[in-house]
């Protein structure tokens, strides 16, 4: 791997970070290499990922967040809240917010946030938990997950390992049908449906997040430093990307099987090359590039602000600009934006707009933070290998996955 990385490093713009200060200690504390009696590497597991499951962490987080936002809205004037939401939307990318779809999404988000000021949060949570749908969902999801190794982030010996285990969508489908039978009130049905879909998604996103930590270590350390061979690292790359194949994409699963030794590397370095082009373009456009953290993240100075940019994910589905992963001057900015946008996805059930608009706006909101937060696993890997515990905690706070303590 080291020779590949050094070759690519020559294509990076100035400011690419040197690896002399990095340490692989975090890798060995976090990841467990599972070998058989013959010494063959079978799996890589993450010791920090819990194999237990409960709805309680997410239900507790969403209730607390809703109450805090409701109380905050009620303690401030309406125009103050409008100004805060407008500023948040402008941060997403004011130039892209001029098209009609984005403007409609912006107004709907504003209405969705403000309606939370009138919600009986305690009563809402009591009702949606009283009709047994979520309890049954929790039981069925727990049963399905018991057959999975939730802390496995790579399986080198089975090129269909994750694809064969992509079964939790069946529980989600079942639970959504049960919700329709038990909730006739549309706002309550939509809220329960949001919980059902979001919880299963958070569990899957946790694995991707930790895999992106692993990719940071693969990129920045030699196989020897990690206690692996080049062939083992290559197969781990393939397993990571095999896990991201959708359950309804059998053709891609077959592609992974047929090209197992190079499947992951090909996808990874396609992304790296695209990221390198972005860095070069930024430099040519006058952005001050400070340092390249790893394959996915870049520190820059932009309009007087020290920012970390995500080179793999854009700000949202209507933007062509890199997402901001961290603002050193305003360390809580990303966290607060994601919290408010996430709650807007709950609030949208309580405003009078059509289902088509609700779906479009919810999709837009998801595009502002879901993939971005998963990619930040590589950012944690960077700070972990630098021994920067303060920044690890800051990223933990903004990732906002209650099932992950990493």
Coordinates of C-alpha atoms in Angstrom, one line a residue:
X1 CA 0.0 0.0 0.0
X2 CA 2.8 2.4 0.9
X3 CA 4.1 2.6 -2.7
X4 CA 0.6 3.3 -4.1
X5 CA 0.1 6.1 -1.5
X6 CA 3.4 7.7 -2.2
X7 CA 2.8 7.7 -5.9
X8 CA -0.6 9.4 -5.4
X9 CA 0.9 11.9 -3.0
X10 CA 2.8 13.4 -5.9
X11 CA -0.5 14.4 -7.5
X12 CA -1.7 16.3 -4.5
X13 CA -1.6 20.0 -4.2
X14 CA 0.8 21.8 -1.9
X15 CA -0.1 21.5 1.7
X16 CA -0.5 17.7 1.7
X17 CA 0.1 16.6 5.2
X18 CA 3.2 14.6 6.1
X19 CA 2.7 11.4 8.1
X20 CA 5.8 11.8 10.3
X21 CA 3.7 12.7 13.4
X22 CA 1.0 10.1 12.9
X23 CA 0.9 6.9 15.1
X24 CA -0.9 3.6 14.5
X25 CA -1.5 3.1 18.2
X26 CA -5.2 4.0 17.8
X27 CA -5.5 1.4 15.1
X28 CA -4.3 -1.4 17.4
X29 CA -6.4 -0.3 20.3
X30 CA -9.6 0.0 18.2
X31 CA -9.4 -2.8 15.6
X32 CA -9.1 -6.5 16.2
X33 CA -7.6 -8.8 13.5
X34 CA -9.3 -12.1 13.7
X35 CA -7.1 -14.9 12.3
X36 CA -7.6 -18.7 12.1
X37 CA -5.2 -21.3 13.4
X38 CA -3.2 -21.1 10.1
X39 CA -2.7 -17.3 10.6
X40 CA -5.1 -16.3 7.8
X41 CA -6.9 -13.0 8.4
X42 CA -10.6 -13.7 8.4
X43 CA -12.2 -10.5 9.7
X44 CA -11.5 -7.1 11.1
X45 CA -13.6 -6.0 14.1
X46 CA -14.0 -2.8 15.9
X47 CA -13.8 -3.2 19.6
X48 CA -15.7 0.0 20.3
X49 CA -18.9 -1.0 18.4
X50 CA -21.6 -2.4 20.7
X51 CA -23.3 -5.6 19.6
X52 CA -26.4 -4.8 21.7
X53 CA -29.4 -2.9 20.4
X54 CA -32.2 -0.9 21.9
X55 CA -34.5 1.9 20.7
X56 CA -33.9 3.8 23.9
X57 CA -30.8 5.8 22.8
X58 CA -32.5 7.3 19.8
X59 CA -35.8 7.9 21.5
X60 CA -34.0 9.6 24.4
X61 CA -32.0 11.8 22.0
X62 CA -34.9 12.9 19.8
X63 CA -37.1 13.7 22.9
X64 CA -34.4 15.8 24.5
X65 CA -33.6 17.6 21.3
X66 CA -37.3 18.4 20.6
X67 CA -37.8 19.7 24.1
X68 CA -34.7 21.8 23.9
X69 CA -35.6 23.3 20.6
X70 CA -39.2 23.9 21.6
X71 CA -38.1 25.7 24.7
X72 CA -35.5 27.7 22.8
X73 CA -38.1 28.8 20.2
X74 CA -40.5 29.9 22.9
X75 CA -37.8 31.9 24.7
X76 CA -37.0 33.9 21.5
X77 CA -38.9 36.2 19.2
X78 CA -40.2 34.8 15.9
X79 CA -38.0 37.1 13.9
X80 CA -34.9 36.0 15.8
X81 CA -35.7 32.3 14.9
X82 CA -36.3 33.3 11.3
X83 CA -32.9 35.0 11.2
X84 CA -31.1 32.0 12.7
X85 CA -32.7 29.6 10.2
X86 CA -31.9 31.9 7.3
X87 CA -28.3 32.1 8.4
X88 CA -28.2 28.3 8.6
X89 CA -29.6 27.9 5.1
X90 CA -27.2 30.5 3.8
X91 CA -24.3 28.5 5.2
X92 CA -25.5 25.5 3.2
X93 CA -24.8 27.5 0.1
X94 CA -26.6 30.8 -0.6
X95 CA -25.8 30.8 -4.3
X96 CA -27.4 27.4 -4.8
X97 CA -30.4 28.4 -2.7
X98 CA -31.7 30.7 -5.5
X99 CA -33.3 28.0 -7.6
X100 CA -37.0 27.4 -7.1
X101 CA -36.7 23.9 -5.6
X102 CA -34.1 25.1 -3.0
X103 CA -36.2 28.2 -2.1
X104 CA -39.2 26.0 -1.5
X105 CA -37.2 23.6 0.6
X106 CA -35.8 26.5 2.6
X107 CA -39.3 27.9 3.4
X108 CA -40.6 24.4 4.3
X109 CA -37.6 23.8 6.6
X110 CA -38.3 27.1 8.3
X111 CA -41.9 26.2 8.9
X112 CA -41.0 22.7 10.1
X113 CA -38.5 24.1 12.7
X114 CA -40.9 26.8 14.0
X115 CA -43.8 24.4 14.4
X116 CA -41.8 22.5 17.0
X117 CA -42.4 25.5 19.3
X118 CA -46.0 24.4 19.5
X119 CA -45.5 20.7 19.9
X120 CA -46.6 18.8 23.0
X121 CA -43.4 16.7 22.9
X122 CA -44.0 14.7 26.0
X123 CA -47.5 13.8 24.8
X124 CA -46.3 13.0 21.3
X125 CA -43.7 10.6 22.6
X126 CA -46.1 8.9 25.0
X127 CA -48.7 8.2 22.3
X128 CA -46.2 6.8 19.7
X129 CA -44.8 4.5 22.3
X130 CA -48.1 3.4 23.7
X131 CA -49.4 1.4 20.6
X132 CA -46.8 -1.3 20.7
X133 CA -45.5 -0.8 17.1
X134 CA -42.1 0.4 18.2
X135 CA -41.8 -2.3 20.8
X136 CA -42.5 -5.0 18.2
X137 CA -40.1 -3.3 15.8
X138 CA -37.4 -3.3 18.5
X139 CA -37.9 -7.0 19.2
X140 CA -37.8 -8.0 15.5
X141 CA -34.8 -5.8 14.7
X142 CA -33.0 -7.3 17.7
X143 CA -33.7 -10.8 16.5
X144 CA -32.3 -10.0 13.0
X145 CA -29.2 -8.2 14.4
X146 CA -28.4 -11.1 16.7
X147 CA -27.5 -13.1 13.7
X148 CA -25.2 -10.4 12.5
X149 CA -21.7 -9.5 13.7
X150 CA -22.4 -5.8 14.2
X151 CA -18.8 -5.0 15.0
X152 CA -17.3 -6.7 11.9
X153 CA -16.1 -3.9 9.6
X154 CA -14.4 -6.2 7.0
X155 CA -14.6 -9.9 6.1
X156 CA -11.8 -10.9 3.8
X157 CA -12.9 -14.5 3.0
X158 CA -16.5 -14.0 1.9
X159 CA -17.1 -11.6 -1.1
X160 CA -20.8 -11.6 -0.4
X161 CA -20.5 -11.4 3.4
X162 CA -22.4 -8.1 3.9
X163 CA -24.7 -8.5 0.9
X164 CA -26.1 -11.8 2.3
X165 CA -26.7 -10.1 5.6
X166 CA -28.6 -7.0 4.3
X167 CA -31.8 -8.2 5.8
X168 CA -32.8 -5.5 8.2
X169 CA -34.7 -3.7 5.4
X170 CA -37.3 -6.5 5.7
X171 CA -38.0 -5.5 9.3
X172 CA -38.3 -1.9 8.3
X173 CA -40.8 -2.7 5.6
X174 CA -42.8 -4.8 8.1
X175 CA -42.8 -2.1 10.8
X176 CA -43.9 0.6 8.3
X177 CA -46.9 -1.6 7.4
X178 CA -47.7 -2.1 11.1
X179 CA -47.5 1.6 11.7
X180 CA -50.1 2.3 9.0
X181 CA -52.5 -0.1 10.7
X182 CA -52.1 1.4 14.2
X183 CA -51.8 5.2 13.4
X184 CA -54.6 6.9 11.5
X185 CA -53.4 10.4 12.4
X186 CA -51.0 11.4 9.6
X187 CA -48.6 13.4 11.8
X188 CA -48.3 10.5 14.3
X189 CA -47.8 8.0 11.4
X190 CA -45.2 10.1 9.8
X191 CA -43.3 10.5 13.1
X192 CA -43.4 6.8 13.9
X193 CA -42.3 6.0 10.3
X194 CA -39.4 8.5 10.7
X195 CA -38.2 6.7 13.8
X196 CA -38.5 3.3 12.2
X197 CA -36.4 4.2 9.2
X198 CA -33.9 6.4 11.0
X199 CA -33.0 3.9 13.7
X200 CA -32.1 1.1 11.2
X201 CA -30.2 3.6 9.1
X202 CA -28.2 4.8 12.1
X203 CA -27.0 1.2 12.8
X204 CA -25.8 0.8 9.2
X205 CA -24.2 4.3 9.2
X206 CA -22.2 3.4 12.3
X207 CA -20.4 0.6 10.5
X208 CA -19.7 2.9 7.5
X209 CA -18.3 5.5 9.9
X210 CA -15.9 3.1 11.5
X211 CA -14.9 1.7 8.1
X212 CA -13.9 5.2 7.1
X213 CA -11.6 5.3 10.1
X214 CA -10.1 2.1 8.8
X215 CA -9.5 3.7 5.4
X216 CA -7.6 6.5 7.0
X217 CA -5.2 4.0 8.6
X218 CA -4.9 2.0 5.3
X219 CA -4.0 5.2 3.4
X220 CA -1.5 6.6 5.9
X221 CA 0.4 3.6 7.3
X222 CA 2.3 0.7 5.9
X223 CA 0.9 -2.8 6.0
X224 CA 3.7 -3.7 8.5
X225 CA 2.7 -0.9 10.8
X226 CA -0.8 -2.4 10.9
X227 CA 0.2 -6.0 11.3
X228 CA -1.2 -6.9 7.9
X229 CA 0.1 -8.0 4.5
X230 CA -0.6 -6.0 1.3
X231 CA -3.0 -8.7 0.1
X232 CA -4.9 -8.5 3.3
X233 CA -5.3 -4.8 3.1
X234 CA -6.4 -5.0 -0.5
X235 CA -9.1 -7.6 0.4
X236 CA -10.2 -5.4 3.4
X237 CA -10.7 -2.5 0.9
X238 CA -12.9 -4.8 -1.1
X239 CA -15.0 -5.9 1.9
X240 CA -15.5 -2.3 3.0
X241 CA -17.0 -1.4 -0.4
X242 CA -18.9 -4.7 -0.7
X243 CA -20.7 -3.7 2.5
X244 CA -22.0 -0.6 0.8
X245 CA -23.8 -2.5 -2.1
X246 CA -27.5 -2.0 -1.8
X247 CA -29.6 -5.1 -1.1
X248 CA -31.4 -4.7 -4.4
X249 CA -28.3 -4.5 -6.5
X250 CA -27.3 -8.1 -7.3
X251 CA -25.3 -7.1 -10.4
X252 CA -22.9 -5.0 -8.3
X253 CA -22.6 -7.8 -5.8
X254 CA -21.5 -10.1 -8.7
X255 CA -19.0 -7.5 -9.8
X256 CA -17.5 -7.5 -6.4
X257 CA -17.2 -11.3 -6.5
X258 CA -15.6 -11.3 -9.9
X259 CA -13.0 -8.6 -9.1
X260 CA -12.5 -9.3 -5.4
X261 CA -8.8 -8.7 -5.2
X262 CA -9.1 -5.2 -6.7
X263 CA -12.8 -4.2 -6.2
X264 CA -12.4 -1.9 -3.3
X265 CA -9.1 -0.4 -4.4
X266 CA -10.6 0.6 -7.7
X267 CA -13.5 2.4 -6.1
X268 CA -11.4 4.0 -3.4
X269 CA -8.8 5.5 -5.8
X270 CA -11.5 6.7 -8.2
X271 CA -12.7 8.8 -5.3
X272 CA -9.2 9.9 -4.4
X273 CA -8.4 11.1 -7.9
X274 CA -11.7 13.1 -8.0
X275 CA -10.7 14.6 -4.6
X276 CA -7.3 15.6 -5.9
X277 CA -8.9 17.4 -8.8
X278 CA -11.0 19.4 -6.3
X279 CA -7.9 20.4 -4.4
X280 CA -6.1 21.6 -7.5
X281 CA -9.2 23.6 -8.6
X282 CA -9.4 25.2 -5.2
X283 CA -5.8 26.4 -5.3
X284 CA -6.3 27.7 -8.8
X285 CA -9.5 29.6 -7.7
X286 CA -7.6 31.3 -4.8
X287 CA -8.6 29.2 -1.8
X288 CA -5.7 29.0 0.6
X289 CA -5.0 25.3 1.1
X290 CA -3.4 24.7 4.4
X291 CA -3.0 20.9 4.8
X292 CA -4.4 17.6 3.4
X293 CA -5.4 15.5 6.4
X294 CA -6.1 12.4 4.4
X295 CA -8.0 11.1 1.3
X296 CA -11.2 12.8 2.3
X297 CA -10.4 16.0 4.3
X298 CA -8.6 19.2 3.6
X299 CA -7.9 22.2 5.8
X300 CA -8.3 25.6 4.2
X301 CA -8.6 29.3 4.9
X302 CA -11.7 30.6 3.3
X303 CA -13.1 34.2 3.9
X304 CA -10.9 34.5 6.9
X305 CA -12.2 31.2 8.5
X306 CA -10.2 28.1 9.2
X307 CA -12.3 25.2 7.8
X308 CA -12.0 21.5 7.2
X309 CA -13.6 20.6 3.9
X310 CA -15.0 17.2 2.9
X311 CA -13.6 16.3 -0.5
X312 CA -15.9 13.3 -1.0
X313 CA -19.3 14.8 -0.2
X314 CA -20.9 18.1 -1.3
X315 CA -22.9 20.5 0.9
X316 CA -26.2 18.9 -0.3
X317 CA -27.8 17.4 -3.4
X318 CA -28.3 20.8 -5.0
X319 CA -24.7 22.0 -4.5
X320 CA -21.5 21.3 -6.3
X321 CA -19.3 22.6 -3.4
X322 CA -17.5 20.5 -0.8
X323 CA -19.3 20.2 2.5
X324 CA -17.8 22.0 5.5
X325 CA -16.8 19.3 8.0
X326 CA -15.6 21.5 10.8
X327 CA -15.2 25.2 11.6
X328 CA -12.4 25.9 14.0
X329 CA -13.7 29.3 15.0
X330 CA -17.2 27.9 15.6
X331 CA -16.8 24.3 16.8
X332 CA -20.5 23.8 17.5
X333 CA -21.7 25.2 14.2
X334 CA -22.0 21.9 12.3
X335 CA -23.5 20.2 15.4
X336 CA -26.2 22.8 15.8
X337 CA -27.1 22.9 12.1
X338 CA -27.4 19.1 11.9
X339 CA -29.5 19.0 15.1
X340 CA -31.9 21.7 13.8
X341 CA -32.2 20.1 10.3
X342 CA -32.8 16.6 11.8
X343 CA -35.6 18.0 14.0
X344 CA -37.1 19.7 10.9
X345 CA -37.6 16.2 9.5
X346 CA -39.8 15.5 12.5
X347 CA -41.6 18.9 12.4
X348 CA -42.4 18.6 8.7
X349 CA -45.1 16.0 9.7
X350 CA -47.0 18.8 11.5
X351 CA -47.2 21.4 8.8
X352 CA -49.8 21.5 6.0
X353 CA -47.9 20.6 2.9
X354 CA -48.3 17.8 0.4
X355 CA -46.6 14.4 0.7
X356 CA -44.6 15.2 -2.5
X357 CA -43.1 18.3 -1.0
X358 CA -42.5 16.6 2.3
X359 CA -40.6 13.8 0.6
X360 CA -38.5 16.2 -1.4
X361 CA -37.6 18.4 1.5
X362 CA -36.8 15.4 3.7
X363 CA -34.5 14.1 1.0
X364 CA -32.9 17.5 0.7
X365 CA -32.3 17.6 4.5
X366 CA -30.8 14.1 4.5
X367 CA -28.4 15.2 1.8
X368 CA -27.0 17.9 4.0
X369 CA -25.7 15.6 6.7
X370 CA -26.1 11.8 6.4
X371 CA -23.3 10.9 4.0
X372 CA -21.2 13.8 5.3
X373 CA -21.3 12.5 8.9
X374 CA -20.4 9.0 7.8
X375 CA -17.4 10.2 6.0
X376 CA -16.2 12.0 9.1
X377 CA -15.0 8.6 10.4
X378 CA -11.9 9.3 8.4
X379 CA -11.6 12.7 10.2
X380 CA -11.7 10.9 13.5
X381 CA -9.1 8.5 12.3
X382 CA -6.9 11.5 11.5
X383 CA -7.3 13.1 14.9
X384 CA -6.9 9.7 16.6
X385 CA -3.6 9.0 14.9
X386 CA -2.5 12.4 16.0
X387 CA -3.5 11.8 19.6
X388 CA -6.0 14.8 19.5
X389 CA -8.7 13.7 22.0
X390 CA -10.3 17.2 22.0
X391 CA -11.1 17.1 18.3
X392 CA -12.3 13.5 18.5
X393 CA -14.9 14.7 21.1
X394 CA -15.9 17.6 18.9
X395 CA -16.5 15.3 15.9
X396 CA -18.3 12.8 18.1
X397 CA -20.7 15.6 19.2
X398 CA -21.5 16.7 15.6
X399 CA -21.9 13.2 14.2
X400 CA -24.9 12.7 16.5
X401 CA -25.3 8.9 16.2
X402 CA -26.6 7.8 19.6
X403 CA -25.6 4.2 18.8
X404 CA -21.9 5.1 18.5
X405 CA -19.5 6.2 21.2
X406 CA -16.4 5.4 19.3

